[in-house]
GROMACS .gro file of C-alpha atoms in nm:
model
  194
    1LEU     CA    1  -1.290  -1.605  -0.623
    2ASP     CA    2  -1.476  -1.830  -0.373
    3LEU     CA    3  -1.314  -1.785  -0.040
    4GLU     CA    4  -1.359  -2.145   0.060
    5ALA     CA    5  -1.239  -2.262  -0.273
    6MET     CA    6  -0.911  -2.039  -0.206
    7LYS     CA    7  -0.864  -2.201   0.136
    8SER     CA    8  -0.910  -2.543   0.001
    9TRP     CA    9  -0.670  -2.491  -0.285
   10LEU     CA   10  -0.395  -2.332  -0.089
   11GLY     CA   11  -0.428  -2.518   0.226
   12PRO     CA   12  -0.206  -2.817   0.145
   13TYR     CA   13   0.070  -2.596   0.014
   14ILE     CA   14   0.059  -2.302   0.272
   15ASP     CA   15   0.388  -2.447   0.433
   16ARG     CA   16   0.567  -2.367   0.109
   17ILE     CA   17   0.437  -2.023   0.043
   18ASP     CA   18   0.665  -1.759   0.213
   19ARG     CA   19   0.483  -1.452   0.063
   20ILE     CA   20   0.145  -1.364  -0.069
   21ARG     CA   21   0.079  -1.039  -0.250
   22PHE     CA   22  -0.281  -0.916  -0.282
   23TYR     CA   23  -0.267  -0.679  -0.583
   24ASN     CA   24  -0.224  -0.632  -0.956
   25TYR     CA   25  -0.463  -0.425  -1.148
   26GLY     CA   26  -0.758  -0.432  -0.910
   27GLU     CA   27  -0.885  -0.324  -0.562
   28THR     CA   28  -0.803  -0.601  -0.313
   29PHE     CA   29  -1.093  -0.489  -0.059
   30LEU     CA   30  -1.361  -0.515  -0.328
   31HIS     CA   31  -1.360  -0.887  -0.247
   32PRO     CA   32  -1.586  -0.926   0.061
   33GLY     CA   33  -1.384  -1.199   0.193
   34SER     CA   34  -1.027  -1.033   0.161
   35ILE     CA   35  -0.991  -0.955   0.516
   36ASP     CA   36  -1.106  -1.316   0.613
   37PHE     CA   37  -0.862  -1.472   0.369
   38CYS     CA   38  -0.559  -1.261   0.547
   39THR     CA   39  -0.687  -1.399   0.881
   40PHE     CA   40  -0.693  -1.763   0.739
   41LEU     CA   41  -0.322  -1.709   0.611
   42ARG     CA   42  -0.205  -1.575   0.926
   43LYS     CA   43  -0.362  -1.847   1.139
   44LYS     CA   44  -0.233  -2.122   0.918
   45ARG     CA   45   0.122  -1.997   0.876
   46PRO     CA   46   0.197  -1.722   1.138
   47ASP     CA   47   0.515  -1.617   0.972
   48ILE     CA   48   0.387  -1.558   0.607
   49GLU     CA   49   0.453  -1.226   0.453
   50ILE     CA   50   0.107  -1.059   0.346
   51ASP     CA   51   0.144  -0.755   0.122
   52ILE     CA   52  -0.163  -0.556   0.003
   53ALA     CA   53  -0.218  -0.290  -0.216
   54THR     CA   54  -0.517  -0.068  -0.199
   55ASN     CA   55  -0.676   0.257  -0.256
   56LEU     CA   56  -0.873   0.209   0.069
   57ILE     CA   57  -1.196   0.331  -0.030
   58PRO     CA   58  -1.384   0.002   0.054
   59LEU     CA   59  -1.247   0.026   0.413
   60ASP     CA   60  -1.510   0.288   0.515
   61SER     CA   61  -1.580   0.186   0.886
   62ASP     CA   62  -1.385   0.138   1.198
   63GLU     CA   63  -1.516  -0.211   1.215
   64LYS     CA   64  -1.353  -0.313   0.880
   65ILE     CA   65  -1.029  -0.132   0.981
   66ARG     CA   66  -1.020  -0.331   1.320
   67ALA     CA   67  -1.078  -0.671   1.125
   68LEU     CA   68  -0.777  -0.586   0.904
   69ILE     CA   69  -0.556  -0.499   1.179
   70GLU     CA   70  -0.661  -0.826   1.349
   71ALA     CA   71  -0.572  -1.001   1.021
   72GLU     CA   72  -0.235  -0.844   1.067
   73PRO     CA   73  -0.096  -0.803   0.698
   74ASN     CA   74   0.255  -0.712   0.690
   75ILE     CA   75   0.243  -0.425   0.483
   76LEU     CA   76  -0.061  -0.209   0.328
   77LYS     CA   77   0.060  -0.018   0.025
   78VAL     CA   78  -0.196   0.272  -0.023
   79SER     CA   79  -0.238   0.436  -0.377
   80LEU     CA   80  -0.244   0.798  -0.348
   81HIS     CA   81  -0.062   0.979  -0.609
   82GLY     CA   82  -0.043   1.346  -0.526
   83ALA     CA   83  -0.055   1.579  -0.229
   84SER     CA   84  -0.405   1.706  -0.291
   85HIS     CA   85  -0.738   1.586  -0.425
   86GLU     CA   86  -0.687   1.768  -0.753
   87LYS     CA   87  -0.347   1.589  -0.823
   88ALA     CA   88  -0.460   1.234  -0.711
   89LYS     CA   89  -0.789   1.233  -0.904
   90GLN     CA   90  -0.603   1.270  -1.230
   91TYR     CA   91  -0.510   0.879  -1.190
   92MET     CA   92  -0.777   0.773  -0.941
   93GLY     CA   93  -1.086   0.954  -1.083
   94ASP     CA   94  -1.342   1.187  -0.966
   95LYS     CA   95  -1.484   0.944  -0.723
   96SER     CA   96  -1.163   0.931  -0.531
   97ASP     CA   97  -1.141   1.125  -0.218
   98PHE     CA   98  -0.782   1.231  -0.108
   99ASN     CA   99  -0.895   1.347   0.237
  100ARG     CA  100  -1.079   1.044   0.326
  101VAL     CA  101  -0.804   0.818   0.206
  102LEU     CA  102  -0.546   1.018   0.414
  103ASP     CA  103  -0.794   1.003   0.720
  104THR     CA  104  -0.812   0.629   0.675
  105MET     CA  105  -0.442   0.577   0.661
  106LYS     CA  106  -0.421   0.782   0.967
  107ARG     CA  107  -0.694   0.587   1.149
  108ILE     CA  108  -0.536   0.257   1.065
  109VAL     CA  109  -0.198   0.369   1.237
  110GLU     CA  110  -0.383   0.503   1.526
  111LEU     CA  111  -0.593   0.194   1.589
  112ARG     CA  112  -0.308  -0.042   1.533
  113ASN     CA  113  -0.100   0.155   1.775
  114LYS     CA  114  -0.388   0.166   2.041
  115GLN     CA  115  -0.399  -0.224   2.006
  116GLY     CA  116  -0.022  -0.252   2.061
  117LYS     CA  117   0.010  -0.418   1.724
  118LYS     CA  118   0.324  -0.401   1.493
  119TYR     CA  119   0.114  -0.455   1.158
  120PRO     CA  120   0.007  -0.355   0.920
  121LEU     CA  121   0.280  -0.113   0.829
  122VAL     CA  122   0.106   0.159   0.618
  123MET     CA  123   0.288   0.262   0.315
  124TRP     CA  124   0.178   0.579   0.115
  125LYS     CA  125   0.274   0.470  -0.220
  126TYR     CA  126   0.309   0.760  -0.475
  127LEU     CA  127   0.327   0.683  -0.829
  128LEU     CA  128   0.500   0.946  -1.036
  129PHE     CA  129   0.331   1.085  -1.324
  130SER     CA  130   0.377   1.391  -1.531
  131TRP     CA  131   0.132   1.595  -1.338
  132ASN     CA  132   0.287   1.500  -0.969
  133ASP     CA  133   0.641   1.481  -1.017
  134THR     CA  134   0.765   1.825  -0.909
  135ASP     CA  135   0.991   1.862  -0.596
  136GLU     CA  136   0.702   2.083  -0.451
  137GLU     CA  137   0.439   1.826  -0.485
  138ILE     CA  138   0.659   1.538  -0.364
  139GLU     CA  139   0.782   1.735  -0.074
  140LYS     CA  140   0.421   1.845   0.016
  141ALA     CA  141   0.317   1.474   0.032
  142LYS     CA  142   0.600   1.357   0.241
  143THR     CA  143   0.524   1.644   0.474
  144LEU     CA  144   0.168   1.536   0.482
  145CYS     CA  145   0.282   1.171   0.549
  146GLY     CA  146   0.501   1.275   0.855
  147LYS     CA  147   0.236   1.498   1.002
  148SER     CA  148  -0.014   1.212   0.957
  149ASN     CA  149   0.225   0.960   1.147
  150ILE     CA  150   0.196   0.737   0.847
  151ASP     CA  151   0.474   0.482   0.858
  152ILE     CA  152   0.636   0.502   0.519
  153PHE     CA  153   0.640   0.732   0.206
  154ALA     CA  154   0.750   0.557  -0.121
  155LEU     CA  155   0.788   0.691  -0.459
  156GLU     CA  156   0.740   0.459  -0.761
  157LEU     CA  157   0.740   0.495  -1.144
  158ALA     CA  158   0.408   0.490  -1.316
  159SER     CA  159   0.407   0.350  -1.665
  160GLY     CA  160   0.218   0.451  -1.972
  161PRO     CA  161   0.165   0.773  -2.178
  162ASN     CA  162   0.113   0.976  -1.847
  163ALA     CA  163   0.429   0.850  -1.664
  164SER     CA  164   0.670   1.108  -1.538
  165LYS     CA  165   0.918   1.240  -1.805
  166ARG     CA  166   1.126   1.385  -1.535
  167PHE     CA  167   1.205   1.040  -1.403
  168ALA     CA  168   1.235   0.871  -1.749
  169LYS     CA  169   1.483   0.592  -1.816
  170GLY     CA  170   1.836   0.733  -1.858
  171THR     CA  171   1.778   1.066  -1.657
  172PRO     CA  172   1.977   1.171  -1.358
  173GLU     CA  173   1.649   1.214  -1.170
  174LEU     CA  174   1.583   0.848  -1.222
  175LYS     CA  175   1.932   0.731  -1.100
  176ALA     CA  176   1.890   0.961  -0.789
  177LEU     CA  177   1.537   0.811  -0.723
  178HIS     CA  178   1.674   0.455  -0.740
  179GLU     CA  179   1.959   0.552  -0.488
  180SER     CA  180   1.694   0.730  -0.255
  181GLU     CA  181   1.544   0.625   0.059
  182TRP     CA  182   1.217   0.688  -0.092
  183TYR     CA  183   1.227   0.433  -0.360
  184GLU     CA  184   0.959   0.180  -0.316
  185LYS     CA  185   1.168  -0.127  -0.431
  186LYS     CA  186   1.440  -0.028  -0.213
  187ILE     CA  187   1.197   0.004   0.079
  188ILE     CA  188   1.030  -0.334   0.030
  189LYS     CA  189   1.365  -0.502  -0.007
  190GLU     CA  190   1.488  -0.362   0.334
  191LEU     CA  191   1.155  -0.476   0.504
  192LEU     CA  192   1.174  -0.822   0.373
  193LYS     CA  193   1.529  -0.855   0.553
  194HIS     CA  194   1.358  -0.809   0.877
   0.00000   0.00000   0.00000
């Protein structure tokens, strides 16, 4: 989409919009104007909730990371579905780079904190598939998240034929996940209260 057209289209309605979600079946930062659009939204409506999902691959420089921090989206949900490259690539593909994504999350938090900013909060969003749903893999990811000073670790259910069978509808594991502090929908609901 053309950035100027988006600004023109949304501009008159911005006072009625409480939350913008930049995601759904695509990579937000592939659009060269995505960070500029966040900046536009933040300036037009300082209290708007900006929620971005990404695999972080297009954020390949400190310049882009700094621009994102200046745009101040509220939350950055980073898709990283496993605790190693071998696990994560099963969904993200061979071109994904687990260590680079993990390092970029750490870098965003580090630069944000150096600038004294509150946002973006960085969430490691871990979709549960049949190949990454063991306690061992999940705990390894949680530990990496904590050691990396990433703000939030969240579990969410994948869909489709490779979705976790362990956390399938009607299982005690799914019920426990819904009640846990790690369930993404529960985390987002709490964040939106503040």
